[in-house]
Amino acid sequence: MQVYKGLDIITNKISPQEQTLCRHHMISFVDPLVSNYTVVDFRNKAAALIEDIFAREKIPIVVGGTNYYIESLLWKVLVDTKEKTSPSPGRAADRRVELEQLDGRELHCRLSHVDPEMAAKLHPHDKRKVARSLQVFEETGIPHSEFLHRQREEEGGGPLGGPLKYPNSCILWLYADQAALDERLDKRVDDMVAAGLLEELRDFHRRYNQEKVAENCQDYQHGIFQSIGFKEFHEYLITEGKCPQETSALLLEKGIQALKLVTKRYARKQNKWVRNRFLRRPGPNVPPVYGLQVSDRSQWDEDVLKPALQIVESFIQGQQPSADPVKMESEINEDKRSHHVCELCNRVIIGDREWAAHTKSKSHLHHLKKRRKLDSKLSAAESRVNVTETQGESEGTENLGQDRT
């Protein structure tokens, strides 16, 4: 989100003063009204900058954030269709947005006809990924799954995509105990409010979103409008000055609490991504990941700064750092895109782990209990019917015998 102009506080952009200490890139250069800036656009611009930095014999440092974007820089995992399509700028991403307006099941049905392999790996509710796969086929005539097969078959490729693009890279993962992280994130939101968050949101809403709201066409799913911290204050922003002060204060507090909750949820998602896509990534072409504990900020120099400098210096000199990288076993036997249908709950489940969790969930067990009760009643009813029929047949035999005498 930091690529967009505006919302400097809510996106936690580095201050202008800090930027003078070291040259920064990829900050505040996309217009806020642009809704079709994609990870492919980011990858292409960032990759060119990285090559330029290398050419000047400097070391590029990628800082984030959004781990999906970092992954797109490290490995060949994206399918770029823009060069093969209409020359009009933004047309490719616009088509994906058009597709996302359709019903999810209709989209999934379309995909199942042109790329059944990809359709089996995607949930019908995951409209963004389904639309992207359809877009790839529409613009290239080649199934999305075929592109992914080609990437994996390249030298250095693996189950999660193509080869590593920068072999001499390393990852520094700053992590903290969950309780310490949650407390820090809550304080970060409070600090944002104190730094002028509400004024920033009001100004941005007035300049870019107020008219959209009036026309009932606001979109919190694309571009900068999907930023964590903007849509959470939607009710407060559209009613401020139009409702009692007490109501406005309640809506403001509701927005602040929602922001704290979604921020902590996103942090958990980031850590999960590091574990699943970096630490457990199968294959040899995975940069080492060094964990740096940041729970106690008073120990920053000892726990973070000094170890990080030692690791980077070792890499620059082509030596093995004294610190050991974090190791986690890759879950080779787990299929994260396996397709399961629970007829009992009328749900589609994607992934072995998700299927196992579903079969143990309260909802599934509740439906299972109801089904067993129903089956038991049906079985008892069938037994009574069989007994009645048997008795009737027996009585009919006796009556026939009486008629003969």
Short mmCIF file of C-alpha atoms in Angstrom, two decimals:
data_model
loop_
_atom_site.label_atom_id
_atom_site.label_comp_id
_atom_site.label_asym_id
_atom_site.label_seq_id
_atom_site.Cartn_x
_atom_site.Cartn_y
_atom_site.Cartn_z
CA MET A 1 0.00 0.00 0.00
CA GLN A 2 2.99 2.33 0.43
CA VAL A 3 3.33 2.59 -3.36
CA TYR A 4 0.24 4.85 -3.37
CA LYS A 5 0.31 8.58 -2.67
CA GLY A 6 -1.52 9.52 0.50
CA LEU A 7 -2.51 7.78 3.75
CA ASP A 8 1.06 8.07 5.03
CA ILE A 9 0.07 7.41 8.64
CA ILE A 10 -2.26 4.48 8.08
CA THR A 11 0.23 2.72 5.77
CA ASN A 12 3.07 3.47 8.23
CA LYS A 13 5.38 5.05 5.66
CA ILE A 14 8.88 5.92 6.69
CA SER A 15 9.22 9.63 7.51
CA PRO A 16 10.92 12.08 5.11
CA GLN A 17 13.61 12.61 7.75
CA GLU A 18 14.38 8.88 7.87
CA GLN A 19 14.43 8.71 4.07
CA THR A 20 17.31 11.19 4.02
CA LEU A 21 19.48 8.66 5.90
CA CYS A 22 19.21 6.07 3.12
CA ARG A 23 17.81 6.18 -0.39
CA HIS A 24 14.36 4.56 -0.58
CA HIS A 25 12.36 3.38 -3.60
CA MET A 26 8.80 2.32 -4.44
CA ILE A 27 7.09 4.80 -2.09
CA SER A 28 4.28 7.24 -2.97
CA PHE A 29 4.40 7.10 -6.77
CA VAL A 30 0.99 5.62 -7.74
CA ASP A 31 -2.08 7.85 -7.91
CA PRO A 32 -4.69 6.94 -5.24
CA LEU A 33 -7.42 6.63 -7.87
CA VAL A 34 -5.52 3.91 -9.75
CA SER A 35 -7.25 0.62 -8.91
CA ASN A 36 -5.47 -1.72 -11.30
CA TYR A 37 -1.90 -1.62 -9.99
CA THR A 38 -0.91 -5.27 -9.58
CA VAL A 39 1.85 -7.40 -8.12
CA VAL A 40 3.16 -7.83 -11.68
CA ASP A 41 3.55 -4.04 -11.99
CA PHE A 42 5.34 -4.00 -8.64
CA ARG A 43 7.62 -6.89 -9.60
CA ASN A 44 8.59 -5.34 -12.94
CA LYS A 45 9.46 -1.92 -11.50
CA ALA A 46 11.23 -3.32 -8.43
CA ALA A 47 13.25 -5.83 -10.49
CA ALA A 48 14.52 -3.01 -12.72
CA LEU A 49 15.55 -1.02 -9.64
CA ILE A 50 17.33 -4.04 -8.18
CA GLU A 51 19.33 -4.51 -11.39
CA ASP A 52 20.26 -0.82 -11.37
CA ILE A 53 21.42 -1.04 -7.75
CA PHE A 54 23.53 -4.10 -8.57
CA ALA A 55 25.01 -2.24 -11.56
CA ARG A 56 26.12 0.52 -9.17
CA GLU A 57 27.75 -2.15 -6.97
CA LYS A 58 25.33 -1.56 -4.14
CA ILE A 59 23.24 -4.06 -2.19
CA PRO A 60 19.46 -3.83 -2.51
CA ILE A 61 17.49 -4.39 0.70
CA VAL A 62 13.85 -5.37 0.29
CA VAL A 63 11.77 -4.39 3.33
CA GLY A 64 8.24 -5.65 3.96
CA GLY A 65 5.49 -6.11 4.64
CA THR A 66 3.48 -7.88 2.05
CA ASN A 67 5.25 -11.22 1.73
CA TYR A 68 3.44 -12.18 -1.49
CA TYR A 69 5.16 -9.23 -3.19
CA ILE A 70 8.53 -10.22 -1.72
CA GLU A 71 8.03 -13.77 -2.98
CA SER A 72 7.34 -12.40 -6.47
CA LEU A 73 10.78 -10.77 -6.43
CA LEU A 74 12.68 -13.78 -5.12
CA TRP A 75 11.14 -16.54 -7.24
CA LYS A 76 9.64 -16.85 -10.68
CA VAL A 77 6.04 -17.37 -9.55
CA LEU A 78 3.96 -14.88 -11.58
CA VAL A 79 2.37 -15.14 -15.01
CA ASP A 80 2.77 -11.87 -16.92
CA THR A 81 0.08 -11.49 -19.60
CA LYS A 82 0.30 -7.72 -20.08
CA GLU A 83 2.85 -7.89 -22.88
CA LYS A 84 0.62 -10.27 -24.86
CA THR A 85 -2.58 -8.23 -24.66
CA SER A 86 -4.08 -4.90 -25.68
CA PRO A 87 -1.63 -1.99 -25.63
CA SER A 88 -4.09 0.17 -23.66
CA PRO A 89 -2.60 0.69 -20.17
CA GLY A 90 -4.28 -1.11 -17.33
CA ARG A 91 -6.55 -3.15 -19.60
CA ALA A 92 -5.39 -6.51 -18.21
CA ALA A 93 -6.10 -5.62 -14.61
CA ASP A 94 -9.38 -3.96 -15.62
CA ARG A 95 -10.54 -7.23 -17.16
CA ARG A 96 -9.86 -9.04 -13.89
CA VAL A 97 -11.93 -6.47 -12.04
CA GLU A 98 -14.75 -6.98 -14.58
CA LEU A 99 -14.65 -10.72 -13.98
CA GLU A 100 -14.73 -10.24 -10.21
CA GLN A 101 -18.12 -8.55 -10.55
CA LEU A 102 -19.67 -11.83 -11.70
CA ASP A 103 -21.11 -14.49 -9.42
CA GLY A 104 -18.42 -16.65 -7.85
CA ARG A 105 -19.99 -19.96 -8.87
CA GLU A 106 -20.48 -18.76 -12.44
CA LEU A 107 -16.81 -17.75 -12.57
CA HIS A 108 -15.75 -21.11 -11.16
CA CYS A 109 -17.95 -22.93 -13.68
CA ARG A 110 -16.33 -21.01 -16.55
CA LEU A 111 -12.87 -21.85 -15.24
CA SER A 112 -13.75 -25.54 -14.87
CA HIS A 113 -14.50 -25.67 -18.61
CA VAL A 114 -11.23 -24.08 -19.79
CA ASP A 115 -8.85 -25.11 -16.96
CA PRO A 116 -10.34 -27.92 -14.85
CA GLU A 117 -7.03 -28.53 -13.07
CA MET A 118 -6.88 -24.97 -11.77
CA ALA A 119 -10.59 -24.95 -10.94
CA ALA A 120 -10.12 -28.02 -8.74
CA LYS A 121 -7.49 -26.13 -6.71
CA LEU A 122 -9.52 -22.96 -6.15
CA HIS A 123 -12.56 -22.41 -3.97
CA PRO A 124 -15.58 -20.89 -5.76
CA HIS A 125 -15.62 -18.13 -3.13
CA ASP A 126 -12.03 -17.09 -3.96
CA LYS A 127 -13.24 -14.82 -6.75
CA ARG A 128 -9.98 -12.91 -7.10
CA LYS A 129 -7.88 -16.00 -7.84
CA VAL A 130 -10.57 -17.59 -10.01
CA ALA A 131 -10.89 -14.36 -12.01
CA ARG A 132 -7.10 -14.18 -12.39
CA SER A 133 -6.93 -17.72 -13.77
CA LEU A 134 -9.73 -16.96 -16.22
CA GLN A 135 -7.97 -13.77 -17.24
CA VAL A 136 -4.76 -15.67 -17.98
CA PHE A 137 -6.62 -18.07 -20.27
CA GLU A 138 -8.60 -15.32 -22.01
CA GLU A 139 -5.49 -13.27 -22.77
CA THR A 140 -3.11 -16.07 -23.76
CA GLY A 141 -5.23 -19.04 -24.81
CA ILE A 142 -3.12 -21.14 -22.44
CA PRO A 143 -4.51 -22.55 -19.17
CA HIS A 144 -3.08 -20.96 -16.04
CA SER A 145 -2.17 -24.42 -14.75
CA GLU A 146 0.01 -24.99 -17.83
CA PHE A 147 2.03 -21.83 -17.11
CA LEU A 148 2.59 -23.03 -13.55
CA HIS A 149 3.70 -26.48 -14.76
CA ARG A 150 6.25 -24.84 -17.05
CA GLN A 151 7.64 -22.74 -14.18
CA ARG A 152 8.00 -25.76 -11.90
CA GLU A 153 9.75 -27.77 -14.62
CA GLU A 154 12.43 -25.12 -15.15
CA GLU A 155 15.84 -25.83 -13.68
CA GLY A 156 15.68 -24.89 -10.02
CA GLY A 157 11.88 -24.95 -9.97
CA GLY A 158 9.83 -26.68 -7.30
CA PRO A 159 6.28 -27.42 -6.13
CA LEU A 160 5.57 -23.77 -5.32
CA GLY A 161 6.86 -22.21 -8.52
CA GLY A 162 9.86 -21.44 -10.66
CA PRO A 163 13.53 -21.00 -9.77
CA LEU A 164 15.09 -18.53 -7.35
CA LYS A 165 16.05 -15.36 -9.23
CA TYR A 166 18.76 -14.10 -6.85
CA PRO A 167 20.82 -17.07 -5.59
CA ASN A 168 22.99 -15.06 -3.19
CA SER A 169 20.20 -13.68 -1.06
CA CYS A 170 19.20 -14.13 2.57
CA ILE A 171 16.11 -13.33 4.61
CA LEU A 172 16.15 -11.62 8.01
CA TRP A 173 12.89 -12.44 9.82
CA LEU A 174 12.09 -10.17 12.75
CA TYR A 175 9.64 -11.93 15.03
CA ALA A 176 8.27 -11.48 18.55
CA ASP A 177 6.32 -13.38 21.16
CA GLN A 178 2.61 -13.12 20.36
CA ALA A 179 1.69 -11.28 23.58
CA ALA A 180 4.47 -8.72 23.09
CA LEU A 181 3.56 -8.30 19.42
CA ASP A 182 -0.15 -7.79 20.17
CA GLU A 183 0.64 -5.17 22.81
CA ARG A 184 2.99 -3.37 20.42
CA LEU A 185 0.43 -3.37 17.60
CA ASP A 186 -2.27 -1.94 19.87
CA LYS A 187 0.10 0.83 20.89
CA ARG A 188 0.96 1.44 17.25
CA VAL A 189 -2.70 2.16 16.50
CA ASP A 190 -2.92 4.51 19.49
CA ASP A 191 0.21 6.29 18.26
CA MET A 192 -1.33 6.63 14.78
CA VAL A 193 -4.41 8.31 16.26
CA ALA A 194 -2.17 10.65 18.25
CA ALA A 195 -0.15 11.45 15.11
CA GLY A 196 -3.22 12.69 13.22
CA LEU A 197 -4.80 9.56 11.77
CA LEU A 198 -8.36 10.91 11.91
CA GLU A 199 -7.44 14.13 10.08
CA GLU A 200 -5.69 12.05 7.41
CA LEU A 201 -8.71 9.79 6.98
CA ARG A 202 -11.16 12.71 6.82
CA ASP A 203 -9.07 14.49 4.18
CA PHE A 204 -8.62 11.35 2.09
CA HIS A 205 -12.33 10.50 2.34
CA ARG A 206 -13.32 14.00 1.27
CA ARG A 207 -10.93 14.07 -1.69
CA TYR A 208 -11.23 10.54 -3.04
CA ASN A 209 -14.10 8.57 -1.50
CA GLN A 210 -16.99 10.85 -0.55
CA GLU A 211 -18.33 11.08 -4.09
CA LYS A 212 -18.06 7.32 -4.56
CA VAL A 213 -20.05 6.75 -1.36
CA ALA A 214 -22.74 9.19 -2.52
CA GLU A 215 -23.06 7.23 -5.77
CA ASN A 216 -22.97 3.92 -3.87
CA CYS A 217 -19.99 2.74 -5.89
CA GLN A 218 -17.25 2.74 -3.26
CA ASP A 219 -14.79 -0.13 -3.63
CA TYR A 220 -12.80 -1.38 -0.64
CA GLN A 221 -11.36 -4.38 -2.52
CA HIS A 222 -8.88 -2.72 -4.90
CA GLY A 223 -6.09 -0.16 -4.84
CA ILE A 224 -5.31 1.94 -1.80
CA PHE A 225 -8.94 1.74 -0.64
CA GLN A 226 -8.29 -1.81 0.58
CA SER A 227 -5.68 -0.52 3.03
CA ILE A 228 -6.03 -1.78 6.58
CA GLY A 229 -7.39 1.17 8.55
CA PHE A 230 -9.49 2.95 5.93
CA LYS A 231 -12.58 0.78 5.48
CA GLU A 232 -12.69 0.14 9.24
CA PHE A 233 -13.71 3.80 9.68
CA HIS A 234 -16.33 3.80 6.91
CA GLU A 235 -19.35 4.23 9.21
CA TYR A 236 -17.63 6.95 11.20
CA LEU A 237 -16.58 8.93 8.13
CA ILE A 238 -19.93 8.85 6.32
CA THR A 239 -21.94 9.82 9.43
CA GLU A 240 -19.63 12.35 11.07
CA GLY A 241 -21.55 15.59 11.56
CA LYS A 242 -24.82 13.90 10.62
CA CYS A 243 -25.51 12.02 13.86
CA PRO A 244 -25.43 12.76 17.61
CA GLN A 245 -21.99 13.29 19.07
CA GLU A 246 -22.40 10.25 21.32
CA THR A 247 -23.13 8.05 18.29
CA SER A 248 -20.14 9.46 16.42
CA ALA A 249 -17.89 8.76 19.42
CA LEU A 250 -19.12 5.16 19.55
CA LEU A 251 -18.49 4.70 15.82
CA LEU A 252 -14.99 6.15 16.22
CA GLU A 253 -14.17 3.75 19.04
CA LYS A 254 -15.63 0.90 16.98
CA GLY A 255 -13.29 1.84 14.11
CA ILE A 256 -10.25 2.00 16.39
CA GLN A 257 -10.98 -1.40 17.91
CA ALA A 258 -11.63 -2.88 14.47
CA LEU A 259 -8.29 -1.49 13.27
CA LYS A 260 -6.47 -3.05 16.23
CA LEU A 261 -8.13 -6.40 15.60
CA VAL A 262 -7.46 -6.54 11.86
CA THR A 263 -3.86 -5.36 12.35
CA LYS A 264 -3.15 -8.23 14.77
CA ARG A 265 -4.88 -10.66 12.44
CA TYR A 266 -2.74 -9.48 9.52
CA ALA A 267 0.45 -9.85 11.58
CA ARG A 268 -0.46 -13.48 12.27
CA LYS A 269 -1.07 -13.97 8.55
CA GLN A 270 2.36 -12.51 7.75
CA ASN A 271 4.09 -14.89 10.16
CA LYS A 272 2.13 -17.83 8.79
CA TRP A 273 3.24 -16.89 5.27
CA VAL A 274 6.91 -16.82 6.35
CA ARG A 275 6.59 -20.28 7.89
CA ASN A 276 4.67 -21.88 5.03
CA ARG A 277 6.15 -20.17 1.96
CA PHE A 278 9.72 -19.52 3.11
CA LEU A 279 10.68 -21.85 5.97
CA ARG A 280 8.73 -24.89 4.72
CA ARG A 281 9.30 -24.20 1.04
CA PRO A 282 10.41 -27.51 -0.52
CA GLY A 283 13.43 -27.76 -2.78
CA PRO A 284 17.04 -26.57 -2.61
CA ASN A 285 16.54 -23.08 -4.07
CA VAL A 286 15.44 -21.39 -0.86
CA PRO A 287 17.44 -18.55 0.72
CA PRO A 288 18.41 -19.08 4.36
CA VAL A 289 16.04 -17.41 6.83
CA TYR A 290 17.65 -15.99 9.97
CA GLY A 291 15.33 -15.30 12.89
CA LEU A 292 15.89 -12.16 14.98
CA GLN A 293 13.94 -11.93 18.25
CA VAL A 294 12.44 -8.47 18.81
CA SER A 295 10.17 -9.07 21.81
CA ASP A 296 12.33 -6.91 24.10
CA ARG A 297 13.16 -3.67 22.33
CA SER A 298 15.58 -2.67 25.09
CA GLN A 299 17.79 -5.50 23.77
CA TRP A 300 17.63 -4.28 20.16
CA ASP A 301 21.37 -3.86 19.69
CA GLU A 302 22.26 -7.26 21.16
CA ASP A 303 19.36 -9.31 19.77
CA VAL A 304 18.84 -7.65 16.38
CA LEU A 305 21.36 -5.09 15.17
CA LYS A 306 24.64 -6.88 15.92
CA PRO A 307 23.51 -10.34 14.68
CA ALA A 308 22.00 -8.79 11.53
CA LEU A 309 25.20 -6.89 10.71
CA GLN A 310 27.28 -10.03 11.25
CA ILE A 311 25.02 -12.08 8.96
CA VAL A 312 25.06 -9.48 6.18
CA GLU A 313 28.83 -8.95 6.44
CA SER A 314 29.38 -12.71 6.14
CA PHE A 315 27.23 -12.87 3.03
CA ILE A 316 29.08 -9.95 1.45
CA GLN A 317 32.39 -11.70 2.07
CA GLY A 318 31.09 -15.04 0.83
CA GLN A 319 31.42 -16.65 4.26
CA GLN A 320 29.06 -18.71 6.38
CA PRO A 321 27.46 -16.62 9.18
CA SER A 322 28.03 -17.85 12.72
CA ALA A 323 24.27 -17.73 13.33
CA ASP A 324 22.24 -20.73 12.22
CA PRO A 325 19.25 -20.21 9.91
CA VAL A 326 15.79 -21.22 11.09
CA LYS A 327 14.93 -24.77 10.06
CA MET A 328 11.44 -26.21 9.59
CA GLU A 329 10.51 -29.46 7.92
CA SER A 330 8.75 -29.01 4.58
CA GLU A 331 5.37 -30.65 4.49
CA ILE A 332 5.92 -32.56 1.26
CA ASN A 333 3.01 -34.94 1.76
CA GLU A 334 0.50 -32.16 2.43
CA ASP A 335 -1.47 -31.03 -0.62
CA LYS A 336 -2.58 -27.45 0.02
CA ARG A 337 -4.67 -27.37 -3.15
CA SER A 338 -6.48 -30.71 -2.87
CA HIS A 339 -10.21 -30.53 -3.61
CA HIS A 340 -12.76 -31.91 -1.14
CA VAL A 341 -16.56 -31.73 -1.12
CA CYS A 342 -18.43 -32.16 2.16
CA GLU A 343 -21.91 -33.19 1.04
CA LEU A 344 -23.01 -33.22 4.68
CA CYS A 345 -22.29 -29.49 5.12
CA ASN A 346 -22.68 -28.58 1.43
CA ARG A 347 -19.21 -27.03 1.36
CA VAL A 348 -16.14 -27.13 -0.87
CA ILE A 349 -12.87 -27.43 1.07
CA ILE A 350 -9.46 -26.77 -0.49
CA GLY A 351 -6.34 -28.28 1.11
CA ASP A 352 -5.57 -31.37 3.19
CA ARG A 353 -5.07 -29.41 6.42
CA GLU A 354 -8.28 -27.43 5.91
CA TRP A 355 -10.18 -30.66 5.23
CA ALA A 356 -8.84 -32.27 8.39
CA ALA A 357 -9.78 -29.17 10.39
CA HIS A 358 -13.25 -29.13 8.84
CA THR A 359 -13.97 -32.75 9.73
CA LYS A 360 -13.17 -31.91 13.36
CA SER A 361 -15.07 -28.61 13.43
CA LYS A 362 -18.15 -28.06 15.61
CA SER A 363 -20.27 -27.31 12.56
CA HIS A 364 -19.35 -30.54 10.77
CA LEU A 365 -19.73 -32.65 13.92
CA HIS A 366 -23.14 -31.05 14.54
CA HIS A 367 -24.30 -31.96 11.03
CA LEU A 368 -22.81 -35.43 11.46
CA LYS A 369 -24.73 -35.92 14.71
CA LYS A 370 -27.97 -34.82 13.04
CA ARG A 371 -27.34 -37.16 10.10
CA ARG A 372 -26.71 -40.11 12.43
CA LYS A 373 -29.91 -39.38 14.36
CA LEU A 374 -31.84 -39.20 11.10
CA ASP A 375 -30.26 -42.42 9.83
CA SER A 376 -31.13 -44.09 13.14
CA LYS A 377 -34.76 -42.99 12.87
CA LEU A 378 -34.98 -44.15 9.26
CA SER A 379 -33.43 -47.48 10.18
CA ALA A 380 -35.93 -47.92 13.04
CA ALA A 381 -38.83 -47.00 10.73
CA GLU A 382 -37.67 -49.50 8.11
CA SER A 383 -37.42 -52.17 10.81
CA ARG A 384 -41.02 -51.50 11.89
CA VAL A 385 -42.18 -51.68 8.28
CA ASN A 386 -40.40 -55.01 7.80
CA VAL A 387 -41.92 -56.42 10.98
CA THR A 388 -45.40 -55.32 9.91
CA GLU A 389 -44.96 -56.84 6.46
CA THR A 390 -43.73 -60.11 7.98
CA GLN A 391 -46.69 -60.29 10.33
CA GLY A 392 -49.08 -59.55 7.47
CA GLU A 393 -47.59 -62.32 5.36
CA SER A 394 -47.87 -64.74 8.30
CA GLU A 395 -51.53 -63.84 8.96
CA GLY A 396 -52.31 -64.22 5.26
CA THR A 397 -50.87 -67.75 5.31
CA GLU A 398 -53.02 -68.74 8.27
CA ASN A 399 -56.17 -67.32 6.64
CA LEU A 400 -55.50 -69.23 3.44
CA GLY A 401 -55.11 -72.39 5.50
CA GLN A 402 -58.47 -71.78 7.17
CA ASP A 403 -60.15 -71.26 3.81
CA ARG A 404 -58.95 -74.67 2.64
CA THR A 405 -60.57 -76.55 5.54
#
